[in-house]
Coordinates of C-alpha atoms in Angstrom, one line a residue:
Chain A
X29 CA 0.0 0.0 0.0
X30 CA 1.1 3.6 -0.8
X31 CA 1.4 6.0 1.5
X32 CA -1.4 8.0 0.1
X33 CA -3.3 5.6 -0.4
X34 CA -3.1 5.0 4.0
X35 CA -4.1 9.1 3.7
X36 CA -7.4 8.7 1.5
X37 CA -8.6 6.2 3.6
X38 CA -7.8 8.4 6.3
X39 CA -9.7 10.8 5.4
X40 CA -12.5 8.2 4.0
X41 CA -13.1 7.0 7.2
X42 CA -12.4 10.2 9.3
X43 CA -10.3 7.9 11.2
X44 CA -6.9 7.5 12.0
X45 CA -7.2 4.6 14.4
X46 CA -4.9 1.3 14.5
X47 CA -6.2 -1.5 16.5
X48 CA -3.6 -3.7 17.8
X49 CA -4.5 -7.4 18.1
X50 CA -2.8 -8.6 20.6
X51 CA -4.5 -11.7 21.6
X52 CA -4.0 -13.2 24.8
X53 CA -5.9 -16.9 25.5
X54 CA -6.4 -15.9 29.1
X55 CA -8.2 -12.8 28.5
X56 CA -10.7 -13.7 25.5
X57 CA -14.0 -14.8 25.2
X58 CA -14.3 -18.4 27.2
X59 CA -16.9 -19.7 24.6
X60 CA -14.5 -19.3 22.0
X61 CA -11.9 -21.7 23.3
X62 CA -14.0 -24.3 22.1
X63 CA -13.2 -23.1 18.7
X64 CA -10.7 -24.6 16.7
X65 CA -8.7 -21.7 16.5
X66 CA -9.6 -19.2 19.2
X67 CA -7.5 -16.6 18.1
X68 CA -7.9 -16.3 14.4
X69 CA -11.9 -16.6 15.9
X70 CA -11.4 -13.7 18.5
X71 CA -9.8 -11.6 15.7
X72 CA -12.1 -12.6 12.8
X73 CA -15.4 -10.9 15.2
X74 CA -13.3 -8.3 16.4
X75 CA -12.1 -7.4 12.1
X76 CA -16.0 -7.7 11.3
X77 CA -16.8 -5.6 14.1
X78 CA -14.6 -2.5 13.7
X79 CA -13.2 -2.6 10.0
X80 CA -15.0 0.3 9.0
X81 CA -13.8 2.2 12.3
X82 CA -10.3 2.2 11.8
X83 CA -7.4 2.4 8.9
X84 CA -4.7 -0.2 10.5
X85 CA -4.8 -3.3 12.5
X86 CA -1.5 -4.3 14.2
X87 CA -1.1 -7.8 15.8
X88 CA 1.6 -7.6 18.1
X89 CA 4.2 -11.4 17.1
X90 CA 4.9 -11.6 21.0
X91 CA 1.2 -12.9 21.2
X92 CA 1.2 -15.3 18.6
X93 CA 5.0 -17.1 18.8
X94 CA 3.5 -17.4 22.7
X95 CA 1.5 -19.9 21.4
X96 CA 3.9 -21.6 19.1
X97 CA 3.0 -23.0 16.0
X98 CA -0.7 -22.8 16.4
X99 CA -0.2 -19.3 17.4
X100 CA 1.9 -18.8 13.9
X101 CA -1.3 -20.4 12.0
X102 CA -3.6 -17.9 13.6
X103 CA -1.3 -15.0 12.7
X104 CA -1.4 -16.4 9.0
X105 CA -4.9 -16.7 8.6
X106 CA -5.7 -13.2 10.3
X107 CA -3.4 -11.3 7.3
X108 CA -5.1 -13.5 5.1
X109 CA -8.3 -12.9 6.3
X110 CA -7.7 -8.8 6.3
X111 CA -5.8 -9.2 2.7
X112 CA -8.6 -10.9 1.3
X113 CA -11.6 -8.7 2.8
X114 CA -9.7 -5.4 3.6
X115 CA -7.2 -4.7 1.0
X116 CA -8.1 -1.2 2.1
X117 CA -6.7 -0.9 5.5
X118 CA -2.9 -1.3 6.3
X119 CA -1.4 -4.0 8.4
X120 CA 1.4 -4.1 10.7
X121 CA 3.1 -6.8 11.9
X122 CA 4.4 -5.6 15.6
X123 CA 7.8 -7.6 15.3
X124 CA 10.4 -4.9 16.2
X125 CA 13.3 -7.1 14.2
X126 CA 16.4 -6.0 13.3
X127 CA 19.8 -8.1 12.8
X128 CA 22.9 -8.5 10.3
X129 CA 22.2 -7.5 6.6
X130 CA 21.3 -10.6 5.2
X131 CA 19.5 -11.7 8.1
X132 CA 17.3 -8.8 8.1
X133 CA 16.9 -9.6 4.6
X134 CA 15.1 -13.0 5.7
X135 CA 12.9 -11.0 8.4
X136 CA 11.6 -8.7 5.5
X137 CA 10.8 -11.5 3.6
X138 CA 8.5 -13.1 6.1
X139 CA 7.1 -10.2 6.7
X140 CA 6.2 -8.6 3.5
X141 CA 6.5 -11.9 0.9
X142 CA 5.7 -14.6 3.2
X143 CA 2.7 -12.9 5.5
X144 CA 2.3 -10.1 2.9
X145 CA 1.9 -6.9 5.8
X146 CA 2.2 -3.8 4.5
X147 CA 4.5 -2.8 7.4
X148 CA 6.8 -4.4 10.1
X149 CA 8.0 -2.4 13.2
X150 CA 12.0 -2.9 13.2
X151 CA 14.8 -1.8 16.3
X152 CA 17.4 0.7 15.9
X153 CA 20.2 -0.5 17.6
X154 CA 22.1 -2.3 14.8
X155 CA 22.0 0.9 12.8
X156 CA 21.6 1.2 9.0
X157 CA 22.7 -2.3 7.2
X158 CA 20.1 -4.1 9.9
X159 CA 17.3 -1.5 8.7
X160 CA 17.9 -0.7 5.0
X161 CA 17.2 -4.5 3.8
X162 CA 13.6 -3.8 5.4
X163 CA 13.8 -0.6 3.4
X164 CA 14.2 -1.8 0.0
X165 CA 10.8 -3.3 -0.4
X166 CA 8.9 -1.3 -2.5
X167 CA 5.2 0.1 -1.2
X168 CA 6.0 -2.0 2.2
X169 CA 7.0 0.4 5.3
X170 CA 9.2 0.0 8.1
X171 CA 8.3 1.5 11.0
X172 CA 11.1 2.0 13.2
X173 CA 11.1 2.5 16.4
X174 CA 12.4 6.1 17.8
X175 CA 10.8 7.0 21.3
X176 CA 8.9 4.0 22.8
X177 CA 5.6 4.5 25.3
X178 CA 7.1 2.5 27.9
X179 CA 9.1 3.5 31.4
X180 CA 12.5 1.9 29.7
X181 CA 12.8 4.4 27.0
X182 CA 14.5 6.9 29.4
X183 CA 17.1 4.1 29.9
X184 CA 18.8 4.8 26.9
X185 CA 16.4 6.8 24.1
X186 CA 16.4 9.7 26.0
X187 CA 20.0 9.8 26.7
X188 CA 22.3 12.5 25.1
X189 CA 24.2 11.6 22.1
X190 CA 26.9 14.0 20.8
X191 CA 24.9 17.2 22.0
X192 CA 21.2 15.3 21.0
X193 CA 19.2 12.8 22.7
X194 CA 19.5 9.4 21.1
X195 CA 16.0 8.6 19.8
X196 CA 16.6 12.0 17.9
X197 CA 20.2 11.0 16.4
X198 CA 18.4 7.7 15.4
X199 CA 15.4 10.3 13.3
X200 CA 18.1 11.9 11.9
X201 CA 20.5 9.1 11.0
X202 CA 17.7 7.5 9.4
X203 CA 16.8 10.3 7.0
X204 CA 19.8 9.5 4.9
X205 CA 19.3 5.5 4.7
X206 CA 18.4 4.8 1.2
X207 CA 15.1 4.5 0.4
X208 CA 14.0 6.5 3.5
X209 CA 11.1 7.4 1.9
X210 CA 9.9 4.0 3.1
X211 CA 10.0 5.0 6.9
X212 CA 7.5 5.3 9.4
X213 CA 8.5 6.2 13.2
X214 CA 6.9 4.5 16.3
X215 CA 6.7 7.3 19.3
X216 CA 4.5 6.8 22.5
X217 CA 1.8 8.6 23.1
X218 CA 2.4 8.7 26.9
X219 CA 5.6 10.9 25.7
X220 CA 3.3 13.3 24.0
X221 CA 5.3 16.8 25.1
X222 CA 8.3 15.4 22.7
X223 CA 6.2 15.5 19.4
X224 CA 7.1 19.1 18.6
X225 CA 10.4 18.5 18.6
X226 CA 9.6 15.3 16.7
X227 CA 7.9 17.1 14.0
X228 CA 10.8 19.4 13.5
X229 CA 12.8 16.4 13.0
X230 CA 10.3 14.4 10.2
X231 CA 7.7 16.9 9.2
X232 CA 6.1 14.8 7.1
X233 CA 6.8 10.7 8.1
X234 CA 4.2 8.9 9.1
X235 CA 3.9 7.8 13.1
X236 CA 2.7 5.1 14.8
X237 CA 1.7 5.8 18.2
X238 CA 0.8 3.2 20.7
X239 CA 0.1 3.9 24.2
X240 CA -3.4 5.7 24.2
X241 CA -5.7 3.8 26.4
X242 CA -4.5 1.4 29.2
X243 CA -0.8 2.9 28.9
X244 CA -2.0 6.2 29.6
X245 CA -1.6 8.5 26.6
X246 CA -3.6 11.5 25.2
X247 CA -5.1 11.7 22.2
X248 CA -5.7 15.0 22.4
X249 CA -2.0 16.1 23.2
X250 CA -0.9 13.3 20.5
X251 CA -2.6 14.9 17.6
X252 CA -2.2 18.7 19.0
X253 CA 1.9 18.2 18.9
X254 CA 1.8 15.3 15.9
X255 CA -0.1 15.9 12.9
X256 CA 1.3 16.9 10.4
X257 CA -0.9 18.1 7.1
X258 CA -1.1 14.7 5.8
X259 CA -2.2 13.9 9.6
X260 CA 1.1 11.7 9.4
X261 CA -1.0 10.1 13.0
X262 CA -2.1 6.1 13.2
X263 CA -2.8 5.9 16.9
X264 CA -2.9 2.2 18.2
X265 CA -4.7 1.3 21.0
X266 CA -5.2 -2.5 21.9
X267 CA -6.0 -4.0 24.9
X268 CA -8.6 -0.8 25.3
X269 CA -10.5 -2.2 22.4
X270 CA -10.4 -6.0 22.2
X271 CA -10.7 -6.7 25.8
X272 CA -13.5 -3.9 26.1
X273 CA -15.7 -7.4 27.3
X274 CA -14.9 -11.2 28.3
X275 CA -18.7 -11.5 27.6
X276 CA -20.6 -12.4 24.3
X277 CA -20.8 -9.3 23.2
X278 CA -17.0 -8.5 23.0
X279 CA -17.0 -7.6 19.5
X280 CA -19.7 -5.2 19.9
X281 CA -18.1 -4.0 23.1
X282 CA -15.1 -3.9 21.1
X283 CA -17.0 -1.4 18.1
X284 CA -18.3 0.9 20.6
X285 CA -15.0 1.7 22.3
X286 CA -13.4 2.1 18.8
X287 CA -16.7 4.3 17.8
X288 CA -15.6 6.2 20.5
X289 CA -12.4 6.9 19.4
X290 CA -13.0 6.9 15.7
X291 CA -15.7 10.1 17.0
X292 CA -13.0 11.9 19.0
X293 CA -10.2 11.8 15.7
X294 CA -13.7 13.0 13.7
X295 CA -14.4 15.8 15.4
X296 CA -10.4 16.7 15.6
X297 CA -10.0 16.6 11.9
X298 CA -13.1 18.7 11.7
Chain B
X30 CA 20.6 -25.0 32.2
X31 CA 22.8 -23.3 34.7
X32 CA 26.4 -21.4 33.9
X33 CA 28.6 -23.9 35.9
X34 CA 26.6 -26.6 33.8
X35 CA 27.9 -24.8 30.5
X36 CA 31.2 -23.9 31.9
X37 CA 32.1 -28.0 32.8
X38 CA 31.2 -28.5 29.2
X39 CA 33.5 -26.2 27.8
X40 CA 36.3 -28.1 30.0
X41 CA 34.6 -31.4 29.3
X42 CA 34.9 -30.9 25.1
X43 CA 37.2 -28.5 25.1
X44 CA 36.0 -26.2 23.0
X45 CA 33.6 -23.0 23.5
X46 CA 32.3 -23.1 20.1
X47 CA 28.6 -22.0 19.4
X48 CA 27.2 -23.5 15.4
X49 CA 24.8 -21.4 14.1
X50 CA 22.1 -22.6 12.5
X51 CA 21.0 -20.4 9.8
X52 CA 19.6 -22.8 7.0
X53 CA 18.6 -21.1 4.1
X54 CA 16.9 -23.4 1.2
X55 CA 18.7 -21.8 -1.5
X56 CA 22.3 -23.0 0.0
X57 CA 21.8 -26.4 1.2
X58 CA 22.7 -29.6 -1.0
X59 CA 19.7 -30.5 -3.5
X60 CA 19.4 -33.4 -2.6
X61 CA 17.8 -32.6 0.7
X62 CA 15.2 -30.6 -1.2
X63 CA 13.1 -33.9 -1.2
X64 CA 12.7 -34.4 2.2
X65 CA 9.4 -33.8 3.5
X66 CA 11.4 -31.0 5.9
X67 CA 14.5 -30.4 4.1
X68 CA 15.1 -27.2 7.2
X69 CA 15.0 -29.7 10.0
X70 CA 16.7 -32.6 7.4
X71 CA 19.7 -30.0 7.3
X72 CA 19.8 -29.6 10.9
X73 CA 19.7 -32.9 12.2
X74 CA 22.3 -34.0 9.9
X75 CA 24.8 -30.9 10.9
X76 CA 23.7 -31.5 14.8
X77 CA 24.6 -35.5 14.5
X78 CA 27.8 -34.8 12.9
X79 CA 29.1 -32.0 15.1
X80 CA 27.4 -32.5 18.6
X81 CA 30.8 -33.5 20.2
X82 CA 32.9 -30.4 18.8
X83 CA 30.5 -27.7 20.2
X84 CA 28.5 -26.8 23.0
X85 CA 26.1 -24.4 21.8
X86 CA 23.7 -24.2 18.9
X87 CA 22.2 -20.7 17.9
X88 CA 19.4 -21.2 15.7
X89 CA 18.6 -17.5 14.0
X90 CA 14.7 -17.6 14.2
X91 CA 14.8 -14.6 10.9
X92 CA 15.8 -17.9 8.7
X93 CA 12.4 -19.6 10.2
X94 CA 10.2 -17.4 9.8
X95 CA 11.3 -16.9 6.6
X96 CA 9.4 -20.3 5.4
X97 CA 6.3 -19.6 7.5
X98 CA 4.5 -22.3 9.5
X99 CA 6.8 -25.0 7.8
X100 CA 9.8 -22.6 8.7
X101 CA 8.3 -22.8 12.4
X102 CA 7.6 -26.4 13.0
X103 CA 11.5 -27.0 11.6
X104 CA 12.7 -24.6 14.3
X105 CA 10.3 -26.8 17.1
X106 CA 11.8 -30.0 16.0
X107 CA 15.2 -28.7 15.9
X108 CA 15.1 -27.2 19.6
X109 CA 13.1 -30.8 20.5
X110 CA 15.7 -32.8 19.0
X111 CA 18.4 -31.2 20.6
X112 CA 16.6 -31.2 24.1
X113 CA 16.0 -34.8 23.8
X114 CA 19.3 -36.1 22.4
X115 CA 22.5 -33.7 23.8
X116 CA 20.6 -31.8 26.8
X117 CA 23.9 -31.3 28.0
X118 CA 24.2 -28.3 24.7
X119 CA 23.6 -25.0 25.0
X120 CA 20.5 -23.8 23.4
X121 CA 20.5 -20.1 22.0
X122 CA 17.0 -18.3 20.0
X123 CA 18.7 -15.6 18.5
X124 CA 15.8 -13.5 17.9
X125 CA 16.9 -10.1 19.5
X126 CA 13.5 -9.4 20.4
X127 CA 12.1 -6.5 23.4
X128 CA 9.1 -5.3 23.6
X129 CA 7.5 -3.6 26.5
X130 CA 6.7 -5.2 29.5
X131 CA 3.5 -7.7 28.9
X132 CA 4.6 -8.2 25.7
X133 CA 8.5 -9.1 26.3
X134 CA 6.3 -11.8 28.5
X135 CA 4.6 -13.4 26.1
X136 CA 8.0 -13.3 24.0
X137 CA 10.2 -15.2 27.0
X138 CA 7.0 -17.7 27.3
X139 CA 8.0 -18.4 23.9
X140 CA 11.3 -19.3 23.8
X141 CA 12.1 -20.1 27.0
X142 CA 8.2 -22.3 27.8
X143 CA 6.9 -23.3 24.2
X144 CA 10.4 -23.6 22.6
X145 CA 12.5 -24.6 25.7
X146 CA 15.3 -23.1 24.5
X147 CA 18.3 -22.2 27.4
X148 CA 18.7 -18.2 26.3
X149 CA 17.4 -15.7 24.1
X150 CA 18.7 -13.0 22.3
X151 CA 17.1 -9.6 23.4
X152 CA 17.8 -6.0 21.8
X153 CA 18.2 -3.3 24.6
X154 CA 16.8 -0.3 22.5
X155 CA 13.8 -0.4 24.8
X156 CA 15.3 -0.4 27.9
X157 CA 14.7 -2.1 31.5
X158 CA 11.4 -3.1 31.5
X159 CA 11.9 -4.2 28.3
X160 CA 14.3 -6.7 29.4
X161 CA 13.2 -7.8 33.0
X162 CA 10.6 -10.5 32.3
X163 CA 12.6 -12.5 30.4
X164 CA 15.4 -12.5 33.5
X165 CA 12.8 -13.7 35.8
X166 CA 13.2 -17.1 34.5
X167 CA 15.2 -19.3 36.6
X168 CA 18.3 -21.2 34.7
X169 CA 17.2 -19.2 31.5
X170 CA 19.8 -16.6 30.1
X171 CA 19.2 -13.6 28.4
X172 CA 21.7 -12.6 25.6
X173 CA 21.7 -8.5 25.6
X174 CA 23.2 -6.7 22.4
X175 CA 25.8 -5.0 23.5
X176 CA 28.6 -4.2 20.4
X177 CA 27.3 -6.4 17.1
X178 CA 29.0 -7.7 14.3
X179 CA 28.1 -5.5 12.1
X180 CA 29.3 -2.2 10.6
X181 CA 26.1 -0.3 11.3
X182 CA 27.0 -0.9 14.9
X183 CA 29.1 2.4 14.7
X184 CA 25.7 4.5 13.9
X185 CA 24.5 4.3 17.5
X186 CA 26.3 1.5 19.3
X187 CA 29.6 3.4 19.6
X188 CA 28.3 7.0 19.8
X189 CA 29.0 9.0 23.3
X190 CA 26.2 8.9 26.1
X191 CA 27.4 10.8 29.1
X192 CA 30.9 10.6 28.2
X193 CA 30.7 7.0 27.8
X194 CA 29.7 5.0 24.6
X195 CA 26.1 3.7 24.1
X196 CA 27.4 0.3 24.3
X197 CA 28.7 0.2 27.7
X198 CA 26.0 2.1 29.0
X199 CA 24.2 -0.7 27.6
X200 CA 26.3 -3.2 29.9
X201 CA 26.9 -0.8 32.9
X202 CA 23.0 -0.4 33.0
X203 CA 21.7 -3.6 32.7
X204 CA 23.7 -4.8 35.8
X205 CA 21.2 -3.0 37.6
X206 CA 18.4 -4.8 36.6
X207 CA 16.9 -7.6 38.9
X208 CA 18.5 -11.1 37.6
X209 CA 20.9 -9.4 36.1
X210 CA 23.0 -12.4 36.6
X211 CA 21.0 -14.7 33.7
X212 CA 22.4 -11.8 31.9
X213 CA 25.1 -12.5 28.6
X214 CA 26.4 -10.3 25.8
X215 CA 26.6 -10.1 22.0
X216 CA 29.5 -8.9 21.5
X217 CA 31.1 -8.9 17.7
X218 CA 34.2 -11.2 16.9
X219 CA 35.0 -8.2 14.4
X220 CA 35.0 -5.3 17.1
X221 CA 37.8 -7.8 19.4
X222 CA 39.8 -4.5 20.2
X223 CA 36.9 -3.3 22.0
X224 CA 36.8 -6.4 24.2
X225 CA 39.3 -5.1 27.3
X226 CA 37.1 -2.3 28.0
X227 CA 34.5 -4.5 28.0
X228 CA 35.9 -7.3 30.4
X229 CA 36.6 -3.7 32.8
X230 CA 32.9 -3.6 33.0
X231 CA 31.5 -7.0 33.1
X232 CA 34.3 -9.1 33.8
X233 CA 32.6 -12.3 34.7
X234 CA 29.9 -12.4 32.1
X235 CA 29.3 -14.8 29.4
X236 CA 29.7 -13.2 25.7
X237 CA 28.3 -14.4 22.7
X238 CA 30.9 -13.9 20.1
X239 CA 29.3 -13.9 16.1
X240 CA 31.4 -12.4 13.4
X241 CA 34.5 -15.4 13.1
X242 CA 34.7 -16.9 9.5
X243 CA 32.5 -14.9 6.9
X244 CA 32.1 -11.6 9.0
X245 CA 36.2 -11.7 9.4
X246 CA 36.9 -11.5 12.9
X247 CA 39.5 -13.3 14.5
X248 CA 39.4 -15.9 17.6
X249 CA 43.2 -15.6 19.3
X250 CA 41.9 -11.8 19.1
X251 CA 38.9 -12.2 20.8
X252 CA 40.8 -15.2 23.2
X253 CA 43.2 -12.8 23.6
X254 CA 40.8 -9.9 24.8
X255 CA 37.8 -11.2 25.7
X256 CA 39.0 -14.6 27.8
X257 CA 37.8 -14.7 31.6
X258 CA 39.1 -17.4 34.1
X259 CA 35.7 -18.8 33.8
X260 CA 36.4 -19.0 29.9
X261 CA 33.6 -16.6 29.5
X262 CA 33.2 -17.1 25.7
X263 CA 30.6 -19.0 23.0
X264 CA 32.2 -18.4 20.0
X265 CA 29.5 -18.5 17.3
X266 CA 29.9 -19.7 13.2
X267 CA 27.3 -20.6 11.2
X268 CA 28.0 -19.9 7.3
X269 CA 31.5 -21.3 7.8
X270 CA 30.5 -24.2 9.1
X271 CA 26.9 -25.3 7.9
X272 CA 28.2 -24.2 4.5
X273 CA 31.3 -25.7 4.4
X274 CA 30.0 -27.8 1.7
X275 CA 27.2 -28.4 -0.6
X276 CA 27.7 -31.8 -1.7
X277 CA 26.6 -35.1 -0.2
X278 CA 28.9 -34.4 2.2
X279 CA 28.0 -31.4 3.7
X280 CA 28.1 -32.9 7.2
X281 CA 31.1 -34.4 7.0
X282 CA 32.7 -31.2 5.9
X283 CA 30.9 -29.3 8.3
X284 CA 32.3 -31.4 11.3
X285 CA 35.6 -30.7 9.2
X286 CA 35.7 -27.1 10.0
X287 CA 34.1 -27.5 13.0
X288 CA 36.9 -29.5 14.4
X289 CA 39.9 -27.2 13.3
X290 CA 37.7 -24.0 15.2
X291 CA 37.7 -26.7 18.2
X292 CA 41.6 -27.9 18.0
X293 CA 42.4 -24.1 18.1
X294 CA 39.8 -23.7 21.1
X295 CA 41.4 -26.4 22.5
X296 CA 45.2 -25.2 21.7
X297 CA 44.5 -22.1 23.6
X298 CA 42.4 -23.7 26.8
X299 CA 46.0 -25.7 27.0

């Protein structure tokens, strides 16, 4: 998917909302364990539910290699099961990779050949020959991340690195990769006050921000120091959204929650 | 397995080499092609022929998930194999994963539960509470990345945090952490020069040394430097080895080269 392609359905949808399916066998639905694949069940009602709330859903790997190779299955069949009825909304696959060149190489491949996402989240650390291999897919996007939502980040991201904090060396750095056009940034939304300073950095890259909901981050304050003109936002919330209910009704529960958000990111763009 | 246990192996075989396995379809013999899994075919044929020159395998989970489900279930029967023929071998998922808190969880639950697997690569970008749950687990060993291979390791790896490089913040850091003692580190065969410092900061830990053979770095180098009176050293190849061949008698040749990296382990242990 192109990049402005993500932005007409943006502004199709008047939503800029990413769900994140991060599915979690203790916390779903007890009638569907019966099922003979509870997940790729639990995400199937939760797709038909919301699809025409949001532009992105992002299951998070963690939850699916959890469950070993009928955790990989259900992964499978949920990107074949938005590829097939949503070619319209973007996927991420929540992997944070990075390694060696040609290893990286192998990552991408699963990623965007293999599982066909339209985007894979991919660590910094290893610098540009563990990042540019993800890069040289064409109309795929790596999304790497910069400042994360969690406590840990001011272990090391916020650090100062030759007069500049880290996470904004790695911005920087990143803008001369090749084929940096195909970047995307992850920043968390509980670190909302940095976005200015963000934006001064990648006016017009796309970010991914997790961390509104049950992590404590503003949507408000997101979209008031990040968008950008193309709105450059996808805000992810998860566990807010999928886990709105352990009853029947979790999908629906699930659609009102992301109604309520999808309203909120209406009226803002209004 | 505990670090005494890996430690009375190294003295036992004499030899502190770690084989990587890194199977990619496109370089193994044809012939192997046939098998019903030609992945785990590969492996078990490399694992039988080397099992008494090494004491680590290193499976790179990027080369699995490359082939998808069928990638996955030859990375399960690898680790199952190994756990049920040479327990006594130290098992390493070099996934360099992290993710925040829950969901670095759901990763160690996969490697360390589903998998079984001894250690786990983990990338540090994210910080402490990225890296936390998987040290909770008792006799389980988490591999930080310290200084890689690699040459984008001089974008942020090597740059100056508080007068100190990123790197050994990295190590000086993560001795805080709770467990901190199931705690190794990557640190790059190629970068050997860098490995006095580095014993000044964390002079007892295990390192995980990639980068001999194909990368270029040198083992009486990283002997030299890097050498503790624990040993302190697994010594990773992987193309070098597994590679060695691609005729009928890939295994063979692979023991081959395997066996001069352990008579030179061996020379210097003496």
């Amino acid at each position: 998917m192109t990049t402005n392609q993500l932005i007409s359905e943006i502004k199709k949808k008047q939503s800029f909302l990413c769900i994140g399916l991060d599915v979690d066998l203790n916390k779903i639905p007890e009638h569907l364990l019966k099922e003979e694949d509870p997940i790729f069940a639990f995400n199937k009602a939760i797709i038909d539910a919301t699809h025409h709330l949001c532009v992105a859903y992002k299951p998070n790997t963690a939850f699916y290699e959890a469950y070993g190779l009928k955790g990989w299955k259900a992964l499978e069949k949920t990107i074949n099961y938005l590829n097939e009825n949503h070619p319209e909304i973007f996927t991420i696959a929540d992997a944070k990779r990075g390694d060696i060149g040609n290893t990286s190489t192998m990552y991408a491949k699963a990623f965007f050949e293999d599982l066909a996402f339209d985007s894979v989240t991919v660590a910094p650390y290893m610098g540009k020959d563990s990042v540019e291999p993800f890069l040289a897919f064409e109309n795929k996007h790596t999304i790497l991340l910069a400042l994360t939502s969690n406590k840990g980040a001011f272990d090391f991201q916020t650090k100062t690195v030759d007069n500049q904090e880290l996470y904004k060396q790695v911005l920087e750095t990143s803008k001369t990769w090749n084929n940096s056009e195909n970047l995307m940034y992850v920043v968390g939304a509980t670190k909302a006050e940095y976005l200015a300073d963000i934006r001064q950095i990648i006016p017009d890259s796309f970010l991914l921000v997790p961390g509104v909901g049950a992590q404590g981050g503003n949507l408000q304050d997101v979209c008031k120091y990040g968008m950008n003109k193309s709105i450059g936002l996808l805000i992810n919330s998860s566990r807010g959204i999928i886990y709105a209910s352990k009853e029947d009704d979790f999908a629906q529960a699930a659609a009102k929650k992301a109604a309520e958000l999808q309203q909120e990111m209406k009226a803002i763009l209004d």
